[in-house]
Amino acid sequence: MDFEPDPQDEVFREQARTWLEAHLGTARTRRSWERTLGRAGWIGLSWPEDGYGNRRATLAQQVVWAEEYARSKAPPRSGHIGENLLAPTLLTHGTEDQKSRFLPPIARGEEFWCQGYSEPGAGSDLAGLRTTAVRDTPASYRVTGQKIWTSLAHEADWCFVLAPTDPASHRHHGLTFLLVPMDQPGRVEVRPIRQLTGTSEFNEVFFDGATDRAEHVVGGEGNGWRVAMSLLGFARGVSTLAHQIGFAGELAEVVRAAVASGAADDPVLRDRLVTQWAELRTMRWHALRTLGDTTDPAAPSVAKLLWARWHQRLGELAMQVRGAAGPAGWSPAAPYELDPLQHLFLFSRAETIYGGSDEIQRTIIAERVLGLPREPSRTKG
């Protein structure tokens, strides 16, 4: 794409920057921050339709907003799963009633969503899901099973769940995409997973006969695979550029630490720092080149492979720069306090797994782009 400066885009950038400077720090919680964004119309900029309380922006303006948001160090978004994953899916596959019911609360920052895909026995392999949705009445389903690594499930009001509805189905055939309410005591249980960083962004979710309305099926019963595949395509794009702004800030911090500690005097380490910088620039140009192109089936998988491995290498480099010294202010009363570089290293270990593992991304590229033979089925017979 051509991102030569446009006068209107620069006006939009100044508006975004001014608004962020004026409102950062006014919200006390992540939920209140989402409502603040919603009242100002900053949620749903990328939606191809308006009229749900959102404002529309050009693709270039979406990039501007993502960049300014990252540069301002605004709070992490709790509503991004609903805004950037579910909303485009509903706009593509949902009914008018579904769009009217679910999009306005997302645009207002009032309802949060989580994604019920991965399972303990299947991981990122959506063709191996075991959670079931059984039609118990003409108007409802019963959902039973377990999802894992469910980001922000402890904050979510709803979960979009991928589950088989046909007991005779095989692999991805017979999957259905359901919108399941989380507020069902005794039927939906969320257990946070404590990570190496000491935080718990990911969760296990247990469904024990959770009820769901038939009208909350998206795309029709048995069509969940098609809906899920289109949703995964929405998972990349403008947000990748915003990640890269954050990555650039982390790389700058690693460089400062290397200079301050004297580690930058090592020519091998200097070479690694320069390589990280060059790779980050390459990722940016790749993201810009593929932005808005829906015809390249490999682009989302290539982007995920690039940034996940890059970020892990940055974390490893940060530990090499930082050395074995403990964080300033460490005490026996608070032994698990991590500094930013330690947190970067530990958290990035998960990035080649979540959002579709590296193995799954390579399989997608091999089978759907290169035309290599599909893996043989492991089922009996």
mmCIF file of N, CA, C and O in Angstrom, residues 6-99:
data_model
loop_
_atom_site.group_PDB
_atom_site.id
_atom_site.type_symbol
_atom_site.label_atom_id
_atom_site.label_comp_id
_atom_site.label_asym_id
_atom_site.label_seq_id
_atom_site.Cartn_x
_atom_site.Cartn_y
_atom_site.Cartn_z
ATOM 1 N N ASP A 6 -1.060 12.116 3.741
ATOM 2 C CA ASP A 6 -2.236 12.767 3.178
ATOM 3 C C ASP A 6 -2.690 13.833 4.169
ATOM 4 O O ASP A 6 -2.734 13.574 5.377
ATOM 5 N N PRO A 7 -3.043 15.033 3.714
ATOM 6 C CA PRO A 7 -3.434 16.098 4.657
ATOM 7 C C PRO A 7 -4.553 15.683 5.595
ATOM 8 O O PRO A 7 -4.517 15.995 6.787
ATOM 9 N N GLN A 8 -5.558 14.974 5.081
ATOM 10 C CA GLN A 8 -6.662 14.559 5.936
ATOM 11 C C GLN A 8 -6.206 13.541 6.984
ATOM 12 O O GLN A 8 -6.688 13.552 8.122
ATOM 13 N N ASP A 9 -5.272 12.679 6.601
ATOM 14 C CA ASP A 9 -4.760 11.703 7.556
ATOM 15 C C ASP A 9 -3.966 12.382 8.660
ATOM 16 O O ASP A 9 -4.009 11.968 9.829
ATOM 17 N N GLU A 10 -3.246 13.434 8.306
ATOM 18 C CA GLU A 10 -2.481 14.152 9.322
ATOM 19 C C GLU A 10 -3.405 14.918 10.269
ATOM 20 O O GLU A 10 -3.123 15.037 11.461
ATOM 21 N N VAL A 11 -4.519 15.424 9.752
ATOM 22 C CA VAL A 11 -5.530 16.042 10.622
ATOM 23 C C VAL A 11 -6.085 14.995 11.584
ATOM 24 O O VAL A 11 -6.247 15.241 12.787
ATOM 25 N N PHE A 12 -6.372 13.808 11.050
ATOM 26 C CA PHE A 12 -6.884 12.710 11.869
ATOM 27 C C PHE A 12 -5.853 12.322 12.933
ATOM 28 O O PHE A 12 -6.215 12.069 14.093
ATOM 29 N N ARG A 13 -4.576 12.300 12.556
ATOM 30 C CA ARG A 13 -3.519 11.951 13.517
ATOM 31 C C ARG A 13 -3.485 12.955 14.664
ATOM 32 O O ARG A 13 -3.371 12.581 15.833
ATOM 33 N N GLU A 14 -3.604 14.236 14.336
ATOM 34 C CA GLU A 14 -3.570 15.261 15.379
ATOM 35 C C GLU A 14 -4.781 15.129 16.292
ATOM 36 O O GLU A 14 -4.669 15.306 17.514
ATOM 37 N N GLN A 15 -5.943 14.825 15.720
ATOM 38 C CA GLN A 15 -7.139 14.619 16.545
ATOM 39 C C GLN A 15 -6.950 13.446 17.495
ATOM 40 O O GLN A 15 -7.289 13.536 18.683
ATOM 41 N N ALA A 16 -6.429 12.338 16.969
ATOM 42 C CA ALA A 16 -6.220 11.156 17.796
ATOM 43 C C ALA A 16 -5.215 11.440 18.903
ATOM 44 O O ALA A 16 -5.429 11.088 20.072
ATOM 45 N N ARG A 17 -4.111 12.087 18.548
ATOM 46 C CA ARG A 17 -3.067 12.370 19.532
ATOM 47 C C ARG A 17 -3.580 13.305 20.625
ATOM 48 O O ARG A 17 -3.340 13.080 21.823
ATOM 49 N N THR A 18 -4.309 14.341 20.218
ATOM 50 C CA THR A 18 -4.839 15.300 21.193
ATOM 51 C C THR A 18 -5.831 14.632 22.132
ATOM 52 O O THR A 18 -5.815 14.866 23.351
ATOM 53 N N TRP A 19 -6.706 13.792 21.570
ATOM 54 C CA TRP A 19 -7.703 13.123 22.401
ATOM 55 C C TRP A 19 -7.037 12.179 23.398
ATOM 56 O O TRP A 19 -7.398 12.163 24.578
ATOM 57 N N LEU A 20 -6.065 11.424 22.947
ATOM 58 C CA LEU A 20 -5.388 10.488 23.836
ATOM 59 C C LEU A 20 -4.667 11.233 24.963
ATOM 60 O O LEU A 20 -4.723 10.822 26.131
ATOM 61 N N GLU A 21 -3.998 12.318 24.639
ATOM 62 C CA GLU A 21 -3.303 13.094 25.673
ATOM 63 C C GLU A 21 -4.274 13.638 26.701
ATOM 64 O O GLU A 21 -3.970 13.682 27.901
ATOM 65 N N ALA A 22 -5.475 14.005 26.248
ATOM 66 C CA ALA A 22 -6.457 14.601 27.165
ATOM 67 C C ALA A 22 -7.146 13.572 28.043
ATOM 68 O O ALA A 22 -7.594 13.905 29.149
ATOM 69 N N HIS A 23 -7.240 12.331 27.574
ATOM 70 C CA HIS A 23 -8.057 11.356 28.286
ATOM 71 C C HIS A 23 -7.280 10.246 28.974
ATOM 72 O O HIS A 23 -7.857 9.529 29.798
ATOM 73 N N LEU A 24 -6.007 10.090 28.633
ATOM 74 C CA LEU A 24 -5.227 9.071 29.329
ATOM 75 C C LEU A 24 -5.168 9.395 30.822
ATOM 76 O O LEU A 24 -4.919 10.523 31.219
ATOM 77 N N GLY A 25 -5.404 8.415 31.626
ATOM 78 C CA GLY A 25 -5.387 8.618 33.067
ATOM 79 C C GLY A 25 -6.723 8.984 33.658
ATOM 80 O O GLY A 25 -6.861 9.057 34.881
ATOM 81 N N THR A 26 -7.744 9.204 32.810
ATOM 82 C CA THR A 26 -9.061 9.569 33.348
ATOM 83 C C THR A 26 -9.872 8.346 33.744
ATOM 84 O O THR A 26 -10.823 8.466 34.519
ATOM 85 N N ALA A 27 -9.523 7.171 33.208
ATOM 86 C CA ALA A 27 -10.275 5.948 33.515
ATOM 87 C C ALA A 27 -9.526 5.155 34.582
ATOM 88 O O ALA A 27 -8.308 5.007 34.539
ATOM 89 N N ARG A 28 -10.276 4.632 35.554
ATOM 90 C CA ARG A 28 -9.651 3.912 36.659
ATOM 91 C C ARG A 28 -9.474 2.425 36.381
ATOM 92 O O ARG A 28 -8.614 1.777 36.981
ATOM 93 N N THR A 29 -10.293 1.849 35.535
ATOM 94 C CA THR A 29 -10.213 0.425 35.232
ATOM 95 C C THR A 29 -10.202 0.247 33.714
ATOM 96 O O THR A 29 -10.511 1.169 32.957
ATOM 97 N N ARG A 30 -9.865 -0.984 33.291
ATOM 98 C CA ARG A 30 -9.872 -1.261 31.856
ATOM 99 C C ARG A 30 -11.284 -1.188 31.293
ATOM 100 O O ARG A 30 -11.491 -0.774 30.156
ATOM 101 N N ARG A 31 -12.291 -1.578 32.093
ATOM 102 C CA ARG A 31 -13.677 -1.476 31.629
ATOM 103 C C ARG A 31 -14.087 -0.025 31.439
ATOM 104 O O ARG A 31 -14.716 0.332 30.435
ATOM 105 N N SER A 32 -13.729 0.829 32.383
ATOM 106 C CA SER A 32 -14.103 2.237 32.245
ATOM 107 C C SER A 32 -13.360 2.889 31.080
ATOM 108 O O SER A 32 -13.893 3.786 30.416
ATOM 109 N N TRP A 33 -12.128 2.437 30.814
ATOM 110 C CA TRP A 33 -11.377 2.959 29.664
ATOM 111 C C TRP A 33 -12.065 2.581 28.361
ATOM 112 O O TRP A 33 -12.161 3.394 27.439
ATOM 113 N N GLU A 34 -12.586 1.341 28.271
ATOM 114 C CA GLU A 34 -13.301 0.936 27.063
ATOM 115 C C GLU A 34 -14.538 1.803 26.854
ATOM 116 O O GLU A 34 -14.858 2.198 25.731
ATOM 117 N N ARG A 35 -15.248 2.106 27.926
ATOM 118 C CA ARG A 35 -16.431 2.970 27.799
ATOM 119 C C ARG A 35 -16.031 4.376 27.368
ATOM 120 O O ARG A 35 -16.748 5.029 26.600
ATOM 121 N N THR A 36 -14.876 4.849 27.847
ATOM 122 C CA THR A 36 -14.389 6.162 27.430
ATOM 123 C C THR A 36 -14.087 6.168 25.932
ATOM 124 O O THR A 36 -14.460 7.106 25.207
ATOM 125 N N LEU A 37 -13.434 5.128 25.454
ATOM 126 C CA LEU A 37 -13.169 5.011 24.016
ATOM 127 C C LEU A 37 -14.474 4.954 23.223
ATOM 128 O O LEU A 37 -14.608 5.587 22.173
ATOM 129 N N GLY A 38 -15.432 4.189 23.742
ATOM 130 C CA GLY A 38 -16.697 4.036 23.037
ATOM 131 C C GLY A 38 -17.478 5.331 22.931
ATOM 132 O O GLY A 38 -18.059 5.643 21.879
ATOM 133 N N ARG A 39 -17.519 6.094 24.009
ATOM 134 C CA ARG A 39 -18.260 7.369 23.979
ATOM 135 C C ARG A 39 -17.679 8.323 22.955
ATOM 136 O O ARG A 39 -18.404 9.138 22.374
ATOM 137 N N ALA A 40 -16.375 8.230 22.717
ATOM 138 C CA ALA A 40 -15.729 9.130 21.756
ATOM 139 C C ALA A 40 -15.734 8.568 20.340
ATOM 140 O O ALA A 40 -15.238 9.222 19.411
ATOM 141 N N GLY A 41 -16.276 7.360 20.158
ATOM 142 C CA GLY A 41 -16.370 6.784 18.825
ATOM 143 C C GLY A 41 -15.098 6.162 18.292
ATOM 144 O O GLY A 41 -14.956 5.982 17.082
ATOM 145 N N TRP A 42 -14.162 5.778 19.177
ATOM 146 C CA TRP A 42 -12.892 5.224 18.723
ATOM 147 C C TRP A 42 -12.929 3.706 18.574
ATOM 148 O O TRP A 42 -11.902 3.098 18.255
ATOM 149 N N ILE A 43 -14.069 3.077 18.812
ATOM 150 C CA ILE A 43 -14.193 1.624 18.667
ATOM 151 C C ILE A 43 -14.954 1.325 17.375
ATOM 152 O O ILE A 43 -15.998 1.912 17.117
ATOM 153 N N GLY A 44 -14.428 0.414 16.583
ATOM 154 C CA GLY A 44 -15.102 0.027 15.339
ATOM 155 C C GLY A 44 -14.680 0.812 14.123
ATOM 156 O O GLY A 44 -15.414 0.847 13.126
ATOM 157 N N LEU A 45 -13.495 1.405 14.154
ATOM 158 C CA LEU A 45 -13.030 2.196 13.008
ATOM 159 C C LEU A 45 -12.887 1.352 11.748
ATOM 160 O O LEU A 45 -13.057 1.856 10.634
ATOM 161 N N SER A 46 -12.576 0.075 11.915
ATOM 162 C CA SER A 46 -12.307 -0.781 10.752
ATOM 163 C C SER A 46 -13.555 -1.489 10.229
ATOM 164 O O SER A 46 -13.479 -2.182 9.205
ATOM 165 N N TRP A 47 -14.682 -1.349 10.908
ATOM 166 C CA TRP A 47 -15.872 -2.067 10.473
ATOM 167 C C TRP A 47 -16.322 -1.545 9.108
ATOM 168 O O TRP A 47 -16.373 -0.321 8.883
ATOM 169 N N PRO A 48 -16.683 -2.445 8.205
ATOM 170 C CA PRO A 48 -17.104 -1.998 6.871
ATOM 171 C C PRO A 48 -18.488 -1.358 6.852
ATOM 172 O O PRO A 48 -18.898 -0.838 5.823
ATOM 173 N N GLU A 49 -19.184 -1.403 7.969
ATOM 174 C CA GLU A 49 -20.485 -0.750 8.083
ATOM 175 C C GLU A 49 -20.479 0.132 9.320
ATOM 176 O O GLU A 49 -19.822 -0.159 10.310
ATOM 177 N N ASP A 50 -21.222 1.250 9.269
ATOM 178 C CA ASP A 50 -21.402 2.058 10.465
ATOM 179 C C ASP A 50 -22.870 1.961 10.884
ATOM 180 O O ASP A 50 -23.601 1.108 10.420
ATOM 181 N N GLY A 51 -23.279 2.834 11.781
ATOM 182 C CA GLY A 51 -24.652 2.800 12.243
ATOM 183 C C GLY A 51 -24.844 2.009 13.515
ATOM 184 O O GLY A 51 -25.978 1.833 13.983
ATOM 185 N N TYR A 52 -23.745 1.529 14.102
ATOM 186 C CA TYR A 52 -23.831 0.762 15.350
ATOM 187 C C TYR A 52 -23.227 1.540 16.517
ATOM 188 O O TYR A 52 -22.922 0.974 17.550
ATOM 189 N N GLY A 53 -23.041 2.827 16.327
ATOM 190 C CA GLY A 53 -22.416 3.646 17.348
ATOM 191 C C GLY A 53 -20.936 3.852 17.103
ATOM 192 O O GLY A 53 -20.251 4.510 17.886
ATOM 193 N N ASN A 54 -20.431 3.277 16.017
ATOM 194 C CA ASN A 54 -19.023 3.417 15.667
ATOM 195 C C ASN A 54 -18.838 4.490 14.600
ATOM 196 O O ASN A 54 -19.792 4.908 13.955
ATOM 197 N N ARG A 55 -17.625 4.950 14.474
ATOM 198 C CA ARG A 55 -17.279 5.817 13.339
ATOM 199 C C ARG A 55 -16.432 5.000 12.369
ATOM 200 O O ARG A 55 -15.736 4.077 12.761
ATOM 201 N N ARG A 56 -16.489 5.332 11.098
ATOM 202 C CA ARG A 56 -15.677 4.646 10.101
ATOM 203 C C ARG A 56 -14.444 5.474 9.788
ATOM 204 O O ARG A 56 -14.470 6.701 9.841
ATOM 205 N N ALA A 57 -13.372 4.782 9.450
ATOM 206 C CA ALA A 57 -12.128 5.457 9.087
ATOM 207 C C ALA A 57 -11.516 4.728 7.905
ATOM 208 O O ALA A 57 -11.726 3.520 7.718
ATOM 209 N N THR A 58 -10.750 5.458 7.106
ATOM 210 C CA THR A 58 -10.044 4.828 5.998
ATOM 211 C C THR A 58 -8.978 3.886 6.564
ATOM 212 O O THR A 58 -8.617 3.955 7.753
ATOM 213 N N LEU A 59 -8.452 3.028 5.696
ATOM 214 C CA LEU A 59 -7.419 2.108 6.146
ATOM 215 C C LEU A 59 -6.196 2.867 6.648
ATOM 216 O O LEU A 59 -5.595 2.499 7.668
ATOM 217 N N ALA A 60 -5.825 3.928 5.966
ATOM 218 C CA ALA A 60 -4.689 4.733 6.415
ATOM 219 C C ALA A 60 -4.958 5.349 7.782
ATOM 220 O O ALA A 60 -4.079 5.408 8.645
ATOM 221 N N GLN A 61 -6.195 5.805 8.023
ATOM 222 C CA GLN A 61 -6.540 6.387 9.324
ATOM 223 C C GLN A 61 -6.570 5.334 10.426
ATOM 224 O O GLN A 61 -6.237 5.619 11.578
ATOM 225 N N GLN A 62 -6.951 4.104 10.076
ATOM 226 C CA GLN A 62 -6.890 3.018 11.056
ATOM 227 C C GLN A 62 -5.454 2.772 11.488
ATOM 228 O O GLN A 62 -5.176 2.546 12.674
ATOM 229 N N VAL A 63 -4.532 2.825 10.528
ATOM 230 C CA VAL A 63 -3.117 2.674 10.846
ATOM 231 C C VAL A 63 -2.654 3.821 11.739
ATOM 232 O O VAL A 63 -1.932 3.623 12.727
ATOM 233 N N VAL A 64 -3.079 5.031 11.416
ATOM 234 C CA VAL A 64 -2.716 6.213 12.218
ATOM 235 C C VAL A 64 -3.187 6.036 13.656
ATOM 236 O O VAL A 64 -2.427 6.276 14.606
ATOM 237 N N TRP A 65 -4.441 5.616 13.839
ATOM 238 C CA TRP A 65 -4.979 5.434 15.189
ATOM 239 C C TRP A 65 -4.188 4.369 15.945
ATOM 240 O O TRP A 65 -3.824 4.567 17.116
ATOM 241 N N ALA A 66 -3.906 3.243 15.294
ATOM 242 C CA ALA A 66 -3.156 2.176 15.940
ATOM 243 C C ALA A 66 -1.766 2.651 16.349
ATOM 244 O O ALA A 66 -1.284 2.338 17.451
ATOM 245 N N GLU A 67 -1.113 3.422 15.490
ATOM 246 C CA GLU A 67 0.224 3.925 15.805
ATOM 247 C C GLU A 67 0.186 4.913 16.958
ATOM 248 O O GLU A 67 1.008 4.844 17.877
ATOM 249 N N GLU A 68 -0.762 5.846 16.934
ATOM 250 C CA GLU A 68 -0.837 6.844 18.003
ATOM 251 C C GLU A 68 -1.219 6.195 19.331
ATOM 252 O O GLU A 68 -0.723 6.590 20.388
ATOM 253 N N TYR A 69 -2.085 5.190 19.272
ATOM 254 C CA TYR A 69 -2.479 4.489 20.499
ATOM 255 C C TYR A 69 -1.263 3.801 21.113
ATOM 256 O O TYR A 69 -1.031 3.888 22.327
ATOM 257 N N ALA A 70 -0.461 3.126 20.274
ATOM 258 C CA ALA A 70 0.723 2.444 20.783
ATOM 259 C C ALA A 70 1.748 3.445 21.307
ATOM 260 O O ALA A 70 2.346 3.229 22.372
ATOM 261 N N ARG A 71 1.944 4.536 20.586
ATOM 262 C CA ARG A 71 2.952 5.526 21.005
ATOM 263 C C ARG A 71 2.558 6.206 22.318
ATOM 264 O O ARG A 71 3.421 6.612 23.089
ATOM 265 N N SER A 72 1.257 6.357 22.548
ATOM 266 C CA SER A 72 0.798 7.046 23.760
ATOM 267 C C SER A 72 0.929 6.187 25.004
ATOM 268 O O SER A 72 0.738 6.681 26.122
ATOM 269 N N LYS A 73 1.236 4.869 24.808
ATOM 270 C CA LYS A 73 1.297 3.906 25.915
ATOM 271 C C LYS A 73 -0.039 3.845 26.661
ATOM 272 O O LYS A 73 -0.094 3.755 27.889
ATOM 273 N N ALA A 74 -1.120 3.897 25.891
ATOM 274 C CA ALA A 74 -2.463 3.764 26.459
ATOM 275 C C ALA A 74 -2.649 2.359 27.014
ATOM 276 O O ALA A 74 -1.903 1.440 26.667
ATOM 277 N N PRO A 75 -3.637 2.152 27.876
ATOM 278 C CA PRO A 75 -3.830 0.838 28.513
ATOM 279 C C PRO A 75 -4.091 -0.260 27.489
ATOM 280 O O PRO A 75 -4.659 -0.006 26.419
ATOM 281 N N PRO A 76 -3.693 -1.497 27.803
ATOM 282 C CA PRO A 76 -4.032 -2.628 26.926
ATOM 283 C C PRO A 76 -5.552 -2.710 26.765
ATOM 284 O O PRO A 76 -6.305 -2.463 27.710
ATOM 285 N N ARG A 77 -5.988 -3.076 25.581
ATOM 286 C CA ARG A 77 -7.410 -3.132 25.280
ATOM 287 C C ARG A 77 -8.039 -4.419 25.812
ATOM 288 O O ARG A 77 -7.554 -5.512 25.579
ATOM 289 N N SER A 78 -9.160 -4.290 26.516
ATOM 290 C CA SER A 78 -9.950 -5.446 26.934
ATOM 291 C C SER A 78 -11.023 -5.780 25.913
ATOM 292 O O SER A 78 -11.553 -6.892 25.915
ATOM 293 N N GLY A 79 -11.353 -4.830 25.052
ATOM 294 C CA GLY A 79 -12.436 -5.044 24.100
ATOM 295 C C GLY A 79 -11.990 -5.413 22.704
ATOM 296 O O GLY A 79 -12.818 -5.494 21.790
ATOM 297 N N HIS A 80 -10.687 -5.657 22.522
ATOM 298 C CA HIS A 80 -10.199 -5.842 21.152
ATOM 299 C C HIS A 80 -10.707 -7.144 20.531
ATOM 300 O O HIS A 80 -10.856 -7.235 19.308
ATOM 301 N N ILE A 81 -11.002 -8.165 21.335
ATOM 302 C CA ILE A 81 -11.471 -9.430 20.766
ATOM 303 C C ILE A 81 -12.857 -9.242 20.158
ATOM 304 O O ILE A 81 -13.149 -9.716 19.054
ATOM 305 N N GLY A 82 -13.723 -8.515 20.861
ATOM 306 C CA GLY A 82 -15.038 -8.231 20.303
ATOM 307 C C GLY A 82 -14.973 -7.300 19.115
ATOM 308 O O GLY A 82 -15.647 -7.519 18.103
ATOM 309 N N GLU A 83 -14.132 -6.266 19.222
ATOM 310 C CA GLU A 83 -14.050 -5.263 18.154
ATOM 311 C C GLU A 83 -13.402 -5.807 16.891
ATOM 312 O O GLU A 83 -13.908 -5.581 15.780
ATOM 313 N N ASN A 84 -12.277 -6.512 17.036
ATOM 314 C CA ASN A 84 -11.467 -6.864 15.877
ATOM 315 C C ASN A 84 -11.666 -8.287 15.370
ATOM 316 O O ASN A 84 -11.236 -8.600 14.255
ATOM 317 N N LEU A 85 -12.281 -9.151 16.168
ATOM 318 C CA LEU A 85 -12.515 -10.527 15.736
ATOM 319 C C LEU A 85 -13.996 -10.820 15.540
ATOM 320 O O LEU A 85 -14.427 -11.213 14.452
ATOM 321 N N LEU A 86 -14.779 -10.644 16.608
ATOM 322 C CA LEU A 86 -16.189 -11.013 16.476
ATOM 323 C C LEU A 86 -16.939 -10.064 15.551
ATOM 324 O O LEU A 86 -17.722 -10.511 14.699
ATOM 325 N N ALA A 87 -16.748 -8.760 15.716
ATOM 326 C CA ALA A 87 -17.532 -7.795 14.934
ATOM 327 C C ALA A 87 -17.378 -8.001 13.427
ATOM 328 O O ALA A 87 -18.383 -8.087 12.710
ATOM 329 N N PRO A 88 -16.149 -8.108 12.874
ATOM 330 C CA PRO A 88 -16.043 -8.357 11.434
ATOM 331 C C PRO A 88 -16.683 -9.680 11.022
ATOM 332 O O PRO A 88 -17.206 -9.808 9.913
ATOM 333 N N THR A 89 -16.653 -10.665 11.925
ATOM 334 C CA THR A 89 -17.276 -11.958 11.625
ATOM 335 C C THR A 89 -18.788 -11.814 11.529
ATOM 336 O O THR A 89 -19.425 -12.364 10.615
ATOM 337 N N LEU A 90 -19.387 -11.064 12.455
ATOM 338 C CA LEU A 90 -20.829 -10.836 12.397
ATOM 339 C C LEU A 90 -21.205 -10.014 11.169
ATOM 340 O O LEU A 90 -22.243 -10.267 10.535
ATOM 341 N N LEU A 91 -20.379 -9.046 10.832
ATOM 342 C CA LEU A 91 -20.675 -8.227 9.658
ATOM 343 C C LEU A 91 -20.600 -9.039 8.369
ATOM 344 O O LEU A 91 -21.250 -8.707 7.378
ATOM 345 N N THR A 92 -19.833 -10.130 8.396
ATOM 346 C CA THR A 92 -19.702 -10.990 7.222
ATOM 347 C C THR A 92 -20.723 -12.123 7.218
ATOM 348 O O THR A 92 -21.319 -12.426 6.184
ATOM 349 N N HIS A 93 -20.955 -12.732 8.373
ATOM 350 C CA HIS A 93 -21.773 -13.946 8.433
ATOM 351 C C HIS A 93 -23.043 -13.814 9.278
ATOM 352 O O HIS A 93 -23.885 -14.712 9.231
ATOM 353 N N GLY A 94 -23.157 -12.749 10.062
ATOM 354 C CA GLY A 94 -24.258 -12.648 11.004
ATOM 355 C C GLY A 94 -25.558 -12.181 10.377
ATOM 356 O O GLY A 94 -25.581 -11.588 9.293
ATOM 357 N N THR A 95 -26.647 -12.435 11.088
ATOM 358 C CA THR A 95 -27.953 -11.927 10.671
ATOM 359 C C THR A 95 -28.089 -10.477 11.092
ATOM 360 O O THR A 95 -27.317 -9.967 11.910
ATOM 361 N N GLU A 96 -29.103 -9.805 10.558
ATOM 362 C CA GLU A 96 -29.343 -8.415 10.955
ATOM 363 C C GLU A 96 -29.663 -8.329 12.437
ATOM 364 O O GLU A 96 -29.239 -7.395 13.124
ATOM 365 N N ASP A 97 -30.413 -9.305 12.954
ATOM 366 C CA ASP A 97 -30.738 -9.306 14.387
ATOM 367 C C ASP A 97 -29.470 -9.479 15.223
ATOM 368 O O ASP A 97 -29.328 -8.823 16.271
ATOM 369 N N GLN A 98 -28.567 -10.346 14.805
ATOM 370 C CA GLN A 98 -27.323 -10.541 15.544
ATOM 371 C C GLN A 98 -26.471 -9.286 15.531
ATOM 372 O O GLN A 98 -25.908 -8.886 16.559
ATOM 373 N N LYS A 99 -26.383 -8.628 14.381
ATOM 374 C CA LYS A 99 -25.595 -7.404 14.304
ATOM 375 C C LYS A 99 -26.207 -6.305 15.175
ATOM 376 O O LYS A 99 -25.485 -5.586 15.879
#
